[in-house]
């Protein structure tokens, strides 16, 4: 994934991340709605008929129209322009540093680089992720969280009601998930791609698609429990003191979810998640490789 210069890696990562995010946002909206269904039914004032990804798709269309499938597009693109840029740029730099210090970095070195840079990037960009999830969930509940007309309105509302600390609600589970995703996704892509190239497979589109599908599946398996907890933490209402009404924190969320739903809650919405993650990862890596090929030759 190395680019001609470190700065180019940052730019290419941001561009490819935005392309993948825009194309797969409807699947992400469906995933978030399904993950929130149980808590909304018990604590949000109504139950939602999301028996499957298909029913969620039809319900969103009936309730919100086609625009509902793209709820949160602006903050999603803003997040990827920041998070995607940092994650890929820092990963390439960290991997190059490991190569220089310890020789060719193996899968452990790549995983370590992804884990550290993914978590750091997510922590820095947590406010945009929080706003994205809340805008996607907005309209599902009858009462809270409040309706957000735009990114600026969501930002002002959060600051007014919860303060600056409110922008970093859920930073723990968000960063943990991002660390696991980056470690699994980036390391597996680099490692599988390198192994196939060593076996004589040509460096082209079929290789990039195959490798990214494997990478997306690995990332989904590892990140799904974190993803469910993150979505529930970020979207819950908070009292005037900034304390969560439903969950005191990630551990409390896991404990209550296990008690009410069993261990299967950790992979709730798994296939919509992979339906989102798989195409998203494919689009990201294919876009990244094409962008790198075009601009590195300029």
XYZ file of C-alpha atoms in Angstrom:
298
model
C 0.000 0.000 0.000
C 3.042 2.258 0.037
C 2.767 5.376 -2.122
C 5.461 7.445 -3.780
C 5.735 9.794 -0.782
C 4.241 9.671 2.748
C 2.077 12.745 2.069
C 0.518 11.074 -0.971
C -0.514 8.155 1.232
C -2.560 10.508 3.410
C -4.292 12.051 0.384
C -4.957 8.748 -1.374
C -6.382 7.249 1.824
C -8.820 10.122 2.306
C -9.985 10.085 -1.312
C -10.530 6.319 -1.414
C -12.285 6.347 1.980
C -14.801 8.986 0.841
C -15.581 7.082 -2.379
C -16.239 3.856 -0.472
C -18.281 5.605 2.240
C -20.604 7.414 -0.176
C -21.278 4.266 -2.205
C -22.110 2.040 0.774
C -23.815 4.473 3.175
C -27.329 2.947 2.725
C -25.990 -0.389 3.967
C -24.379 1.349 6.931
C -27.675 3.048 7.819
C -29.488 -0.323 7.724
C -26.761 -1.882 9.883
C -26.996 0.852 12.528
C -30.822 0.709 12.631
C -30.757 -3.085 13.143
C -28.136 -2.824 15.877
C -30.265 -0.253 17.705
C -33.590 -2.065 17.277
C -33.563 -3.979 20.573
C -32.703 -1.012 22.778
C -35.194 1.193 20.945
C -37.948 -1.313 21.511
C -37.286 -1.497 25.233
C -36.161 2.014 26.036
C -36.943 4.309 23.142
C -40.712 4.234 23.150
C -41.495 1.897 20.266
C -40.435 -1.312 18.590
C -39.242 -1.466 15.006
C -40.169 -4.221 12.554
C -36.614 -5.021 11.472
C -36.761 -8.795 11.167
C -34.100 -8.673 8.450
C -31.984 -6.288 6.421
C -34.665 -6.427 3.738
C -37.439 -5.387 6.120
C -35.245 -2.604 7.495
C -34.658 -1.366 3.945
C -38.392 -1.284 3.166
C -39.278 0.304 6.511
C -36.729 3.115 6.045
C -38.004 3.764 2.515
C -41.618 3.940 3.732
C -40.803 6.070 6.769
C -38.157 8.455 5.420
C -38.066 7.961 1.663
C -34.856 7.380 -0.342
C -33.165 10.221 1.541
C -33.416 8.147 4.722
C -30.910 5.672 3.306
C -28.370 8.482 3.046
C -28.998 9.975 6.466
C -25.694 11.210 7.857
C -23.935 11.464 4.461
C -22.282 14.790 5.208
C -20.768 13.783 8.582
C -19.861 10.393 7.099
C -17.821 12.055 4.357
C -16.321 14.485 6.854
C -15.282 11.586 9.070
C -13.694 9.662 6.221
C -11.910 12.750 4.941
C -10.276 13.004 8.362
C -10.203 9.460 9.745
C -9.473 7.728 6.445
C -6.705 10.175 5.698
C -5.013 9.719 9.068
C -5.472 5.941 9.253
C -3.851 5.092 5.929
C -1.191 7.783 6.065
C -0.081 6.868 9.577
C -0.254 3.129 8.836
C 2.106 3.448 5.889
C 4.493 5.574 7.941
C 4.414 3.148 10.881
C 4.986 0.159 8.608
C 7.904 1.885 6.867
C 9.422 2.675 10.258
C 9.143 -0.960 11.338
C 10.716 -2.073 8.059
C 13.649 0.283 8.596
C 14.158 -0.689 12.224
C 13.513 -4.426 12.148
C 13.650 -5.429 8.504
C 10.609 -6.660 6.565
C 7.602 -6.421 8.880
C 5.606 -9.647 9.041
C 1.935 -10.030 9.777
C 2.506 -9.194 13.459
C 4.264 -5.951 12.570
C 1.530 -4.978 10.117
C -1.166 -5.813 12.670
C 0.615 -3.751 15.331
C 0.939 -0.797 12.973
C -2.744 -1.019 12.067
C -3.836 -1.424 15.686
C -1.964 1.645 16.915
C -2.705 3.990 14.012
C -6.349 2.905 13.699
C -7.054 3.594 17.360
C -5.228 6.923 17.349
C -7.015 8.132 14.214
C -10.420 7.148 15.594
C -9.800 8.933 18.892
C -8.857 12.153 17.112
C -11.883 11.969 14.785
C -14.443 10.764 17.363
C -16.652 13.907 17.131
C -17.420 13.291 13.447
C -18.168 9.629 14.110
C -20.525 10.496 16.969
C -22.421 12.995 14.835
C -22.631 10.508 11.948
C -24.172 7.759 14.113
C -26.613 10.144 15.787
C -27.785 11.569 12.469
C -28.285 8.032 11.134
C -30.307 7.065 14.220
C -32.178 10.375 14.247
C -35.832 9.910 13.429
C -35.938 6.357 14.790
C -36.984 7.449 18.285
C -39.989 9.509 19.070
C -38.213 11.692 21.612
C -34.423 11.609 21.824
C -31.867 12.290 20.541
C -33.129 15.556 19.024
C -33.579 16.092 15.300
C -30.424 17.300 13.567
C -30.850 19.524 10.544
C -27.163 19.592 9.614
C -23.649 18.890 10.858
C -23.392 22.373 12.360
C -26.760 21.987 14.101
C -25.778 18.590 15.497
C -22.484 20.065 16.695
C -24.155 23.053 18.337
C -26.813 20.880 19.970
C -24.244 18.448 21.366
C -22.040 21.252 22.693
C -25.010 23.062 24.261
C -26.446 19.974 25.954
C -23.318 17.953 26.772
C -20.320 20.266 26.434
C -17.041 19.521 24.682
C -16.799 16.188 26.510
C -20.024 15.194 24.805
C -18.193 15.075 21.477
C -16.034 12.285 22.871
C -18.817 10.086 24.177
C -17.987 6.511 23.284
C -14.377 7.288 22.397
C -13.283 4.099 24.197
C -15.367 1.578 22.208
C -14.912 3.627 19.022
C -11.120 3.566 19.313
C -11.098 -0.100 20.350
C -13.167 -1.041 17.322
C -11.024 1.047 14.991
C -7.865 -0.571 16.348
C -9.239 -4.075 15.758
C -10.601 -3.176 12.301
C -7.345 -1.591 11.145
C -5.233 -4.453 12.509
C -7.396 -7.117 10.831
C -8.206 -5.251 7.641
C -4.922 -3.588 6.702
C -2.644 -6.384 7.872
C -4.668 -9.115 6.153
C -4.840 -7.125 2.912
C -1.110 -6.488 2.829
C -0.225 -10.039 3.876
C -2.623 -11.878 1.537
C -1.762 -9.608 -1.377
C 1.955 -10.126 -0.805
C 1.546 -13.897 -0.584
C -0.469 -14.062 -3.811
C 2.040 -11.851 -5.621
C 4.825 -14.190 -4.492
C 2.819 -17.080 -5.972
C 2.847 -15.399 -9.366
C -0.584 -13.733 -9.360
C -0.540 -10.548 -11.409
C -1.001 -7.237 -9.605
C -4.342 -6.170 -11.037
C -8.047 -5.724 -10.358
C -8.887 -9.446 -9.737
C -6.142 -9.619 -7.100
C -7.308 -6.423 -5.400
C -10.962 -7.562 -5.293
C -10.174 -11.055 -3.992
C -7.778 -9.799 -1.338
C -10.108 -7.046 -0.142
C -13.072 -9.466 0.185
C -10.981 -11.647 2.506
C -9.816 -8.573 4.374
C -13.376 -7.303 4.839
C -14.608 -10.633 6.187
C -11.776 -10.822 8.717
C -12.389 -7.261 9.844
C -16.148 -7.853 10.250
C -15.692 -10.953 12.411
C -13.256 -9.175 14.708
C -15.021 -5.824 14.916
C -18.722 -6.700 15.108
C -18.933 -6.864 18.955
C -17.195 -3.487 19.233
C -19.407 -2.066 16.501
C -22.646 -2.999 18.255
C -21.495 -1.591 21.593
C -20.188 1.582 19.940
C -23.472 2.232 18.126
C -25.510 1.727 21.306
C -23.256 3.941 23.409
C -23.122 6.772 20.870
C -26.858 6.836 20.148
C -28.262 6.612 23.687
C -29.759 9.727 25.307
C -27.878 11.505 28.099
C -29.122 13.386 31.149
C -28.232 16.964 32.049
C -25.090 15.787 33.817
C -23.848 14.066 30.693
C -24.469 10.555 32.039
C -25.912 7.867 29.807
C -29.534 7.015 30.595
C -29.333 3.407 29.418
C -25.647 2.475 29.785
C -23.022 3.739 32.226
C -20.250 2.680 29.842
C -19.065 -0.048 27.452
C -18.859 -2.741 30.146
C -22.347 -1.908 31.415
C -23.637 -2.030 27.831
C -22.117 -5.493 27.313
C -23.508 -6.751 30.638
C -27.063 -5.520 30.014
C -27.069 -6.665 26.390
C -25.816 -10.130 27.356
C -28.521 -10.405 30.009
C -31.364 -9.394 27.696
C -30.215 -10.858 24.364
C -27.470 -13.401 25.021
C -24.051 -13.570 23.384
C -25.603 -13.361 19.934
C -26.016 -9.591 20.420
C -22.286 -9.232 19.638
C -22.947 -10.206 16.044
C -26.353 -8.599 15.682
C -26.604 -7.235 12.162
C -23.517 -9.258 11.131
C -24.569 -9.898 7.542
C -25.728 -6.315 6.936
C -22.433 -5.339 8.551
C -20.475 -7.553 6.167
C -22.702 -6.501 3.263
C -21.562 -2.997 4.160
C -17.998 -3.881 5.085
C -17.314 -6.201 2.156
C -18.263 -3.784 -0.649
C -16.819 -0.882 1.340
C -13.447 -2.577 1.731
C -13.439 -3.674 -1.919
C -14.289 -0.158 -3.097
C -11.717 1.354 -0.757
C -8.788 -0.833 -1.764
C -9.651 -0.861 -5.467
C -10.041 2.940 -5.407
C -6.839 3.322 -3.418
C -4.842 1.129 -5.809
C -6.217 2.945 -8.861
C -5.663 6.401 -7.356
C -2.128 5.415 -6.359
C -1.371 4.040 -9.790
C -2.650 7.193 -11.550
C -1.116 9.856 -9.334
C 2.170 8.081 -8.519
C 2.886 8.047 -12.241
C 2.362 11.783 -12.604
